Amino acid sequence: MQAAFDREWTAADVFAAQETSLHRVELLDGIPLMSPLPRLRHQHVAGTLAEALARAVAESRVEATVFKGANVCRGDRDVLRPDLSAVTSTAARSALAADAMAFAPEDVLLAVEILSPGHEGADRIDKLARYAEWAIASYWVVDPKSLTIETYTLDGERYAPTATAKPGTATTLPAFTPITLDPGTLLRMR
């Protein structure tokens, strides 16, 4: 949902709004975007996938850290908040030490968006284009209802679709390191 405001917002406005808002607040070209907080299925899928990504990082020995809902900011007019991101360990250490509000796009190795009802266009069109513009190497779109994962890899200045993982089949997905998983396990309970 795009909110109507009397002026363009800045990254500082978004960070302030995120402190108290009952909505997810992002910014594209100075225009604030608000969407409802994620539903329980969405949150569960995000948590399960975050664990899988963290395991992949540990097993690969890639210098990366996985975050849920961390801001990615470029300039003063763009703040996106992927559901999950893998960032370089150097950037993670620096951001944690500084208690930073956001990562720079060049720190992000993988951005993951989990679809929410009514907001698929933002994830499949707007964010896909912006993350490609920002040169984030890998982008995943997860459908929590069908339990599919679509992966995109940067090819020049645009993303090329590289894989679609479906439930019931372990699929190797390209990212900062190849990650093999069955998206059908994203709703598993412990």
mmCIF file with all atom_site columns, C-alpha atoms in Angstrom:
data_model
loop_
_atom_site.group_PDB
_atom_site.id
_atom_site.type_symbol
_atom_site.label_atom_id
_atom_site.label_alt_id
_atom_site.label_comp_id
_atom_site.label_asym_id
_atom_site.label_entity_id
_atom_site.label_seq_id
_atom_site.pdbx_PDB_ins_code
_atom_site.Cartn_x
_atom_site.Cartn_y
_atom_site.Cartn_z
_atom_site.occupancy
_atom_site.B_iso_or_equiv
_atom_site.pdbx_formal_charge
_atom_site.auth_seq_id
_atom_site.auth_comp_id
_atom_site.auth_asym_id
_atom_site.auth_atom_id
_atom_site.pdbx_PDB_model_num
ATOM 1   C CA . MET A 1 1   ? 0.000  0.000   0.000   1.00 0.00 ? 1   MET A CA 1
ATOM 2   C CA . GLN A 1 2   ? 1.332  3.415   -0.870  1.00 0.00 ? 2   GLN A CA 1
ATOM 3   C CA . ALA A 1 3   ? 0.453  6.113   1.612   1.00 0.00 ? 3   ALA A CA 1
ATOM 4   C CA . ALA A 1 4   ? -0.360 9.681   0.549   1.00 0.00 ? 4   ALA A CA 1
ATOM 5   C CA . PHE A 1 5   ? 1.893  12.344  2.064   1.00 0.00 ? 5   PHE A CA 1
ATOM 6   C CA . ASP A 1 6   ? 2.376  16.052  1.403   1.00 0.00 ? 6   ASP A CA 1
ATOM 7   C CA . ARG A 1 7   ? 6.120  15.758  0.730   1.00 0.00 ? 7   ARG A CA 1
ATOM 8   C CA . GLU A 1 8   ? 8.802  13.296  -0.195  1.00 0.00 ? 8   GLU A CA 1
ATOM 9   C CA . TRP A 1 9   ? 10.217 11.354  2.699   1.00 0.00 ? 9   TRP A CA 1
ATOM 10  C CA . THR A 1 10  ? 13.850 10.752  3.528   1.00 0.00 ? 10  THR A CA 1
ATOM 11  C CA . ALA A 1 11  ? 15.592 7.724   4.965   1.00 0.00 ? 11  ALA A CA 1
ATOM 12  C CA . ALA A 1 12  ? 15.523 9.461   8.374   1.00 0.00 ? 12  ALA A CA 1
ATOM 13  C CA . ASP A 1 13  ? 11.715 9.733   8.157   1.00 0.00 ? 13  ASP A CA 1
ATOM 14  C CA . VAL A 1 14  ? 11.474 6.016   7.443   1.00 0.00 ? 14  VAL A CA 1
ATOM 15  C CA . PHE A 1 15  ? 13.764 5.052   10.298  1.00 0.00 ? 15  PHE A CA 1
ATOM 16  C CA . ALA A 1 16  ? 11.711 7.215   12.672  1.00 0.00 ? 16  ALA A CA 1
ATOM 17  C CA . ALA A 1 17  ? 8.433  5.716   11.420  1.00 0.00 ? 17  ALA A CA 1
ATOM 18  C CA . GLN A 1 18  ? 9.776  2.173   11.812  1.00 0.00 ? 18  GLN A CA 1
ATOM 19  C CA . GLU A 1 19  ? 10.252 2.797   15.523  1.00 0.00 ? 19  GLU A CA 1
ATOM 20  C CA . THR A 1 20  ? 6.499  3.097   16.188  1.00 0.00 ? 20  THR A CA 1
ATOM 21  C CA . SER A 1 21  ? 4.587  1.966   13.104  1.00 0.00 ? 21  SER A CA 1
ATOM 22  C CA . LEU A 1 22  ? 2.292  -1.017  13.029  1.00 0.00 ? 22  LEU A CA 1
ATOM 23  C CA . HIS A 1 23  ? 3.172  -1.297  9.345   1.00 0.00 ? 23  HIS A CA 1
ATOM 24  C CA . ARG A 1 24  ? 6.273  -2.251  7.428   1.00 0.00 ? 24  ARG A CA 1
ATOM 25  C CA . VAL A 1 25  ? 7.665  1.073   6.193   1.00 0.00 ? 25  VAL A CA 1
ATOM 26  C CA . GLU A 1 26  ? 9.960  1.331   3.176   1.00 0.00 ? 26  GLU A CA 1
ATOM 27  C CA . LEU A 1 27  ? 10.927 4.090   0.754   1.00 0.00 ? 27  LEU A CA 1
ATOM 28  C CA . LEU A 1 28  ? 11.232 4.133   -3.042  1.00 0.00 ? 28  LEU A CA 1
ATOM 29  C CA . ASP A 1 29  ? 12.287 7.334   -4.784  1.00 0.00 ? 29  ASP A CA 1
ATOM 30  C CA . GLY A 1 30  ? 11.231 9.393   -1.755  1.00 0.00 ? 30  GLY A CA 1
ATOM 31  C CA . ILE A 1 31  ? 7.755  7.851   -1.669  1.00 0.00 ? 31  ILE A CA 1
ATOM 32  C CA . PRO A 1 32  ? 6.916  5.914   1.510   1.00 0.00 ? 32  PRO A CA 1
ATOM 33  C CA . LEU A 1 33  ? 5.507  2.431   1.043   1.00 0.00 ? 33  LEU A CA 1
ATOM 34  C CA . MET A 1 34  ? 3.563  0.839   3.861   1.00 0.00 ? 34  MET A CA 1
ATOM 35  C CA . SER A 1 35  ? 2.317  -2.695  4.142   1.00 0.00 ? 35  SER A CA 1
ATOM 36  C CA . PRO A 1 36  ? 0.811  -4.661  6.996   1.00 0.00 ? 36  PRO A CA 1
ATOM 37  C CA . LEU A 1 37  ? 3.098  -6.598  9.287   1.00 0.00 ? 37  LEU A CA 1
ATOM 38  C CA . PRO A 1 38  ? 3.548  -10.173 8.039   1.00 0.00 ? 38  PRO A CA 1
ATOM 39  C CA . ARG A 1 39  ? 1.088  -12.938 8.850   1.00 0.00 ? 39  ARG A CA 1
ATOM 40  C CA . LEU A 1 40  ? 2.116  -15.933 10.939  1.00 0.00 ? 40  LEU A CA 1
ATOM 41  C CA . ARG A 1 41  ? 2.792  -18.244 7.960   1.00 0.00 ? 41  ARG A CA 1
ATOM 42  C CA . HIS A 1 42  ? 5.030  -15.572 6.461   1.00 0.00 ? 42  HIS A CA 1
ATOM 43  C CA . GLN A 1 43  ? 6.919  -15.194 9.753   1.00 0.00 ? 43  GLN A CA 1
ATOM 44  C CA . HIS A 1 44  ? 7.330  -18.948 10.184  1.00 0.00 ? 44  HIS A CA 1
ATOM 45  C CA . VAL A 1 45  ? 8.631  -19.412 6.628   1.00 0.00 ? 45  VAL A CA 1
ATOM 46  C CA . ALA A 1 46  ? 11.052 -16.515 7.182   1.00 0.00 ? 46  ALA A CA 1
ATOM 47  C CA . GLY A 1 47  ? 12.362 -18.075 10.391  1.00 0.00 ? 47  GLY A CA 1
ATOM 48  C CA . THR A 1 48  ? 12.787 -21.535 8.893   1.00 0.00 ? 48  THR A CA 1
ATOM 49  C CA . LEU A 1 49  ? 14.488 -20.168 5.784   1.00 0.00 ? 49  LEU A CA 1
ATOM 50  C CA . ALA A 1 50  ? 16.767 -17.956 7.908   1.00 0.00 ? 50  ALA A CA 1
ATOM 51  C CA . GLU A 1 51  ? 17.915 -21.076 9.787   1.00 0.00 ? 51  GLU A CA 1
ATOM 52  C CA . ALA A 1 52  ? 18.593 -22.882 6.492   1.00 0.00 ? 52  ALA A CA 1
ATOM 53  C CA . LEU A 1 53  ? 20.575 -19.926 5.154   1.00 0.00 ? 53  LEU A CA 1
ATOM 54  C CA . ALA A 1 54  ? 22.574 -19.655 8.390   1.00 0.00 ? 54  ALA A CA 1
ATOM 55  C CA . ARG A 1 55  ? 23.408 -23.383 8.167   1.00 0.00 ? 55  ARG A CA 1
ATOM 56  C CA . ALA A 1 56  ? 24.519 -22.938 4.546   1.00 0.00 ? 56  ALA A CA 1
ATOM 57  C CA . VAL A 1 57  ? 26.767 -20.051 5.584   1.00 0.00 ? 57  VAL A CA 1
ATOM 58  C CA . ALA A 1 58  ? 28.335 -22.129 8.370   1.00 0.00 ? 58  ALA A CA 1
ATOM 59  C CA . GLU A 1 59  ? 28.858 -25.163 6.143   1.00 0.00 ? 59  GLU A CA 1
ATOM 60  C CA . SER A 1 60  ? 30.358 -23.155 3.288   1.00 0.00 ? 60  SER A CA 1
ATOM 61  C CA . ARG A 1 61  ? 32.604 -21.024 5.451   1.00 0.00 ? 61  ARG A CA 1
ATOM 62  C CA . VAL A 1 62  ? 31.503 -18.004 3.434   1.00 0.00 ? 62  VAL A CA 1
ATOM 63  C CA . GLU A 1 63  ? 32.102 -14.797 5.374   1.00 0.00 ? 63  GLU A CA 1
ATOM 64  C CA . ALA A 1 64  ? 28.427 -13.805 5.625   1.00 0.00 ? 64  ALA A CA 1
ATOM 65  C CA . THR A 1 65  ? 25.738 -13.200 8.223   1.00 0.00 ? 65  THR A CA 1
ATOM 66  C CA . VAL A 1 66  ? 21.978 -13.690 7.783   1.00 0.00 ? 66  VAL A CA 1
ATOM 67  C CA . PHE A 1 67  ? 19.535 -11.020 8.961   1.00 0.00 ? 67  PHE A CA 1
ATOM 68  C CA . LYS A 1 68  ? 15.744 -10.943 9.154   1.00 0.00 ? 68  LYS A CA 1
ATOM 69  C CA . GLY A 1 69  ? 14.122 -7.625  8.259   1.00 0.00 ? 69  GLY A CA 1
ATOM 70  C CA . ALA A 1 70  ? 17.283 -5.511  8.034   1.00 0.00 ? 70  ALA A CA 1
ATOM 71  C CA . ASN A 1 71  ? 17.064 -2.232  6.149   1.00 0.00 ? 71  ASN A CA 1
ATOM 72  C CA . VAL A 1 72  ? 19.063 -1.717  2.971   1.00 0.00 ? 72  VAL A CA 1
ATOM 73  C CA . CYS A 1 73  ? 19.512 1.962   2.202   1.00 0.00 ? 73  CYS A CA 1
ATOM 74  C CA . ARG A 1 74  ? 20.911 3.764   -0.809  1.00 0.00 ? 74  ARG A CA 1
ATOM 75  C CA . GLY A 1 75  ? 21.112 7.507   -0.569  1.00 0.00 ? 75  GLY A CA 1
ATOM 76  C CA . ASP A 1 76  ? 18.388 9.422   1.199   1.00 0.00 ? 76  ASP A CA 1
ATOM 77  C CA . ARG A 1 77  ? 15.454 8.406   -1.030  1.00 0.00 ? 77  ARG A CA 1
ATOM 78  C CA . ASP A 1 78  ? 15.532 4.599   -0.988  1.00 0.00 ? 78  ASP A CA 1
ATOM 79  C CA . VAL A 1 79  ? 15.148 2.219   1.963   1.00 0.00 ? 79  VAL A CA 1
ATOM 80  C CA . LEU A 1 80  ? 14.045 -1.359  1.350   1.00 0.00 ? 80  LEU A CA 1
ATOM 81  C CA . ARG A 1 81  ? 13.653 -4.021  3.985   1.00 0.00 ? 81  ARG A CA 1
ATOM 82  C CA . PRO A 1 82  ? 14.008 -7.524  2.552   1.00 0.00 ? 82  PRO A CA 1
ATOM 83  C CA . ASP A 1 83  ? 12.490 -10.251 4.691   1.00 0.00 ? 83  ASP A CA 1
ATOM 84  C CA . LEU A 1 84  ? 15.912 -11.916 4.787   1.00 0.00 ? 84  LEU A CA 1
ATOM 85  C CA . SER A 1 85  ? 19.332 -10.864 3.655   1.00 0.00 ? 85  SER A CA 1
ATOM 86  C CA . ALA A 1 86  ? 22.812 -12.282 3.710   1.00 0.00 ? 86  ALA A CA 1
ATOM 87  C CA . VAL A 1 87  ? 25.450 -9.592  4.142   1.00 0.00 ? 87  VAL A CA 1
ATOM 88  C CA . THR A 1 88  ? 29.215 -9.706  4.315   1.00 0.00 ? 88  THR A CA 1
ATOM 89  C CA . SER A 1 89  ? 30.546 -10.470 7.778   1.00 0.00 ? 89  SER A CA 1
ATOM 90  C CA . THR A 1 90  ? 32.695 -7.348  7.648   1.00 0.00 ? 90  THR A CA 1
ATOM 91  C CA . ALA A 1 91  ? 29.610 -5.178  7.079   1.00 0.00 ? 91  ALA A CA 1
ATOM 92  C CA . ALA A 1 92  ? 27.684 -7.073  9.772   1.00 0.00 ? 92  ALA A CA 1
ATOM 93  C CA . ARG A 1 93  ? 30.413 -6.547  12.367  1.00 0.00 ? 93  ARG A CA 1
ATOM 94  C CA . SER A 1 94  ? 30.698 -2.860  11.507  1.00 0.00 ? 94  SER A CA 1
ATOM 95  C CA . ALA A 1 95  ? 26.912 -2.298  11.536  1.00 0.00 ? 95  ALA A CA 1
ATOM 96  C CA . LEU A 1 96  ? 26.471 -4.104  14.854  1.00 0.00 ? 96  LEU A CA 1
ATOM 97  C CA . ALA A 1 97  ? 29.334 -2.168  16.470  1.00 0.00 ? 97  ALA A CA 1
ATOM 98  C CA . ALA A 1 98  ? 27.847 1.127   15.267  1.00 0.00 ? 98  ALA A CA 1
ATOM 99  C CA . ASP A 1 99  ? 24.251 0.052   16.038  1.00 0.00 ? 99  ASP A CA 1
ATOM 100 C CA . ALA A 1 100 ? 23.454 1.093   12.463  1.00 0.00 ? 100 ALA A CA 1
ATOM 101 C CA . MET A 1 101 ? 19.949 1.365   10.998  1.00 0.00 ? 101 MET A CA 1
ATOM 102 C CA . ALA A 1 102 ? 20.771 -0.085  7.575   1.00 0.00 ? 102 ALA A CA 1
ATOM 103 C CA . PHE A 1 103 ? 23.217 -1.816  5.292   1.00 0.00 ? 103 PHE A CA 1
ATOM 104 C CA . ALA A 1 104 ? 24.477 -0.376  2.029   1.00 0.00 ? 104 ALA A CA 1
ATOM 105 C CA . PRO A 1 105 ? 23.482 -2.383  -1.077  1.00 0.00 ? 105 PRO A CA 1
ATOM 106 C CA . GLU A 1 106 ? 27.122 -3.311  -1.736  1.00 0.00 ? 106 GLU A CA 1
ATOM 107 C CA . ASP A 1 107 ? 27.152 -5.167  1.598   1.00 0.00 ? 107 ASP A CA 1
ATOM 108 C CA . VAL A 1 108 ? 24.278 -7.445  0.573   1.00 0.00 ? 108 VAL A CA 1
ATOM 109 C CA . LEU A 1 109 ? 25.024 -10.792 -1.070  1.00 0.00 ? 109 LEU A CA 1
ATOM 110 C CA . LEU A 1 110 ? 21.412 -12.065 -1.178  1.00 0.00 ? 110 LEU A CA 1
ATOM 111 C CA . ALA A 1 111 ? 18.030 -10.372 -0.703  1.00 0.00 ? 111 ALA A CA 1
ATOM 112 C CA . VAL A 1 112 ? 14.939 -12.520 -0.063  1.00 0.00 ? 112 VAL A CA 1
ATOM 113 C CA . GLU A 1 113 ? 11.347 -11.324 -0.221  1.00 0.00 ? 113 GLU A CA 1
ATOM 114 C CA . ILE A 1 114 ? 8.479  -13.489 0.999   1.00 0.00 ? 114 ILE A CA 1
ATOM 115 C CA . LEU A 1 115 ? 5.243  -12.646 -0.776  1.00 0.00 ? 115 LEU A CA 1
ATOM 116 C CA . SER A 1 116 ? 2.387  -11.091 1.178   1.00 0.00 ? 116 SER A CA 1
ATOM 117 C CA . PRO A 1 117 ? -1.207 -10.909 -0.075  1.00 0.00 ? 117 PRO A CA 1
ATOM 118 C CA . GLY A 1 118 ? -1.743 -7.799  -2.175  1.00 0.00 ? 118 GLY A CA 1
ATOM 119 C CA . HIS A 1 119 ? 1.947  -6.903  -2.380  1.00 0.00 ? 119 HIS A CA 1
ATOM 120 C CA . GLU A 1 120 ? 3.260  -9.372  -4.958  1.00 0.00 ? 120 GLU A CA 1
ATOM 121 C CA . GLY A 1 121 ? 3.821  -6.621  -7.535  1.00 0.00 ? 121 GLY A CA 1
ATOM 122 C CA . ALA A 1 122 ? 6.201  -4.728  -5.291  1.00 0.00 ? 122 ALA A CA 1
ATOM 123 C CA . ASP A 1 123 ? 8.317  -7.859  -4.739  1.00 0.00 ? 123 ASP A CA 1
ATOM 124 C CA . ARG A 1 124 ? 8.197  -9.202  -8.303  1.00 0.00 ? 124 ARG A CA 1
ATOM 125 C CA . ILE A 1 125 ? 8.564  -5.899  -10.150 1.00 0.00 ? 125 ILE A CA 1
ATOM 126 C CA . ASP A 1 126 ? 9.639  -2.880  -8.082  1.00 0.00 ? 126 ASP A CA 1
ATOM 127 C CA . LYS A 1 127 ? 12.054 -4.570  -5.688  1.00 0.00 ? 127 LYS A CA 1
ATOM 128 C CA . LEU A 1 128 ? 13.418 -6.920  -8.345  1.00 0.00 ? 128 LEU A CA 1
ATOM 129 C CA . ALA A 1 129 ? 14.317 -3.883  -10.475 1.00 0.00 ? 129 ALA A CA 1
ATOM 130 C CA . ARG A 1 130 ? 15.736 -1.885  -7.564  1.00 0.00 ? 130 ARG A CA 1
ATOM 131 C CA . TYR A 1 131 ? 17.868 -4.731  -6.178  1.00 0.00 ? 131 TYR A CA 1
ATOM 132 C CA . ALA A 1 132 ? 19.254 -5.302  -9.692  1.00 0.00 ? 132 ALA A CA 1
ATOM 133 C CA . GLU A 1 133 ? 19.986 -1.574  -10.029 1.00 0.00 ? 133 GLU A CA 1
ATOM 134 C CA . TRP A 1 134 ? 21.818 -1.774  -6.708  1.00 0.00 ? 134 TRP A CA 1
ATOM 135 C CA . ALA A 1 135 ? 23.882 -4.731  -8.035  1.00 0.00 ? 135 ALA A CA 1
ATOM 136 C CA . ILE A 1 136 ? 22.829 -7.209  -5.338  1.00 0.00 ? 136 ILE A CA 1
ATOM 137 C CA . ALA A 1 137 ? 24.117 -10.480 -6.799  1.00 0.00 ? 137 ALA A CA 1
ATOM 138 C CA . SER A 1 138 ? 21.174 -12.752 -5.871  1.00 0.00 ? 138 SER A CA 1
ATOM 139 C CA . TYR A 1 139 ? 17.468 -12.219 -5.262  1.00 0.00 ? 139 TYR A CA 1
ATOM 140 C CA . TRP A 1 140 ? 14.891 -14.797 -4.159  1.00 0.00 ? 140 TRP A CA 1
ATOM 141 C CA . VAL A 1 141 ? 11.101 -14.558 -4.150  1.00 0.00 ? 141 VAL A CA 1
ATOM 142 C CA . VAL A 1 142 ? 9.403  -17.027 -1.802  1.00 0.00 ? 142 VAL A CA 1
ATOM 143 C CA . ASP A 1 143 ? 5.703  -17.859 -2.059  1.00 0.00 ? 143 ASP A CA 1
ATOM 144 C CA . PRO A 1 144 ? 4.623  -19.006 1.422   1.00 0.00 ? 144 PRO A CA 1
ATOM 145 C CA . LYS A 1 145 ? 1.359  -20.479 0.121   1.00 0.00 ? 145 LYS A CA 1
ATOM 146 C CA . SER A 1 146 ? 2.717  -22.660 -2.687  1.00 0.00 ? 146 SER A CA 1
ATOM 147 C CA . LEU A 1 147 ? 6.082  -23.061 -0.920  1.00 0.00 ? 147 LEU A CA 1
ATOM 148 C CA . THR A 1 148 ? 8.057  -22.227 -4.042  1.00 0.00 ? 148 THR A CA 1
ATOM 149 C CA . ILE A 1 149 ? 11.268 -20.248 -4.320  1.00 0.00 ? 149 ILE A CA 1
ATOM 150 C CA . GLU A 1 150 ? 12.178 -18.359 -7.487  1.00 0.00 ? 150 GLU A CA 1
ATOM 151 C CA . THR A 1 151 ? 15.813 -17.338 -7.734  1.00 0.00 ? 151 THR A CA 1
ATOM 152 C CA . TYR A 1 152 ? 17.393 -14.580 -9.785  1.00 0.00 ? 152 TYR A CA 1
ATOM 153 C CA . THR A 1 153 ? 21.054 -13.886 -10.421 1.00 0.00 ? 153 THR A CA 1
ATOM 154 C CA . LEU A 1 154 ? 22.460 -10.611 -11.624 1.00 0.00 ? 154 LEU A CA 1
ATOM 155 C CA . ASP A 1 155 ? 23.341 -10.746 -15.311 1.00 0.00 ? 155 ASP A CA 1
ATOM 156 C CA . GLY A 1 156 ? 24.840 -7.398  -16.233 1.00 0.00 ? 156 GLY A CA 1
ATOM 157 C CA . GLU A 1 157 ? 22.373 -4.796  -14.976 1.00 0.00 ? 157 GLU A CA 1
ATOM 158 C CA . ARG A 1 158 ? 19.333 -7.081  -14.771 1.00 0.00 ? 158 ARG A CA 1
ATOM 159 C CA . TYR A 1 159 ? 18.323 -10.256 -13.036 1.00 0.00 ? 159 TYR A CA 1
ATOM 160 C CA . ALA A 1 160 ? 18.057 -13.488 -14.961 1.00 0.00 ? 160 ALA A CA 1
ATOM 161 C CA . PRO A 1 161 ? 15.782 -16.197 -13.534 1.00 0.00 ? 161 PRO A CA 1
ATOM 162 C CA . THR A 1 162 ? 18.005 -19.104 -12.507 1.00 0.00 ? 162 THR A CA 1
ATOM 163 C CA . ALA A 1 163 ? 15.867 -21.664 -10.664 1.00 0.00 ? 163 ALA A CA 1
ATOM 164 C CA . THR A 1 164 ? 12.429 -22.434 -9.310  1.00 0.00 ? 164 THR A CA 1
ATOM 165 C CA . ALA A 1 165 ? 12.303 -24.758 -6.327  1.00 0.00 ? 165 ALA A CA 1
ATOM 166 C CA . LYS A 1 166 ? 9.053  -26.601 -5.632  1.00 0.00 ? 166 LYS A CA 1
ATOM 167 C CA . PRO A 1 167 ? 7.966  -28.526 -2.535  1.00 0.00 ? 167 PRO A CA 1
ATOM 168 C CA . GLY A 1 168 ? 8.912  -32.181 -2.432  1.00 0.00 ? 168 GLY A CA 1
ATOM 169 C CA . THR A 1 169 ? 12.150 -31.769 -4.377  1.00 0.00 ? 169 THR A CA 1
ATOM 170 C CA . ALA A 1 170 ? 15.525 -30.790 -2.980  1.00 0.00 ? 170 ALA A CA 1
ATOM 171 C CA . THR A 1 171 ? 16.861 -28.125 -5.331  1.00 0.00 ? 171 THR A CA 1
ATOM 172 C CA . THR A 1 172 ? 20.241 -26.435 -5.405  1.00 0.00 ? 172 THR A CA 1
ATOM 173 C CA . LEU A 1 173 ? 19.656 -22.701 -5.466  1.00 0.00 ? 173 LEU A CA 1
ATOM 174 C CA . PRO A 1 174 ? 22.277 -20.162 -6.516  1.00 0.00 ? 174 PRO A CA 1
ATOM 175 C CA . ALA A 1 175 ? 23.245 -17.490 -4.025  1.00 0.00 ? 175 ALA A CA 1
ATOM 176 C CA . PHE A 1 176 ? 26.466 -16.426 -2.305  1.00 0.00 ? 176 PHE A CA 1
ATOM 177 C CA . THR A 1 177 ? 27.052 -20.193 -2.091  1.00 0.00 ? 177 THR A CA 1
ATOM 178 C CA . PRO A 1 178 ? 24.937 -22.984 -3.624  1.00 0.00 ? 178 PRO A CA 1
ATOM 179 C CA . ILE A 1 179 ? 22.161 -23.870 -1.177  1.00 0.00 ? 179 ILE A CA 1
ATOM 180 C CA . THR A 1 180 ? 20.255 -27.127 -1.475  1.00 0.00 ? 180 THR A CA 1
ATOM 181 C CA . LEU A 1 181 ? 16.833 -27.284 0.112   1.00 0.00 ? 181 LEU A CA 1
ATOM 182 C CA . ASP A 1 182 ? 13.297 -28.560 -0.301  1.00 0.00 ? 182 ASP A CA 1
ATOM 183 C CA . PRO A 1 183 ? 10.927 -25.594 0.061   1.00 0.00 ? 183 PRO A CA 1
ATOM 184 C CA . GLY A 1 184 ? 8.314  -28.036 1.336   1.00 0.00 ? 184 GLY A CA 1
ATOM 185 C CA . THR A 1 185 ? 10.233 -28.063 4.628   1.00 0.00 ? 185 THR A CA 1
ATOM 186 C CA . LEU A 1 186 ? 9.688  -24.328 5.199   1.00 0.00 ? 186 LEU A CA 1
ATOM 187 C CA . LEU A 1 187 ? 6.525  -25.018 7.221   1.00 0.00 ? 187 LEU A CA 1
ATOM 188 C CA . ARG A 1 188 ? 8.058  -27.774 9.332   1.00 0.00 ? 188 ARG A CA 1
ATOM 189 C CA . MET A 1 189 ? 7.497  -27.635 13.046  1.00 0.00 ? 189 MET A CA 1
ATOM 190 C CA . ARG A 1 190 ? 9.978  -28.744 15.664  1.00 0.00 ? 190 ARG A CA 1
#
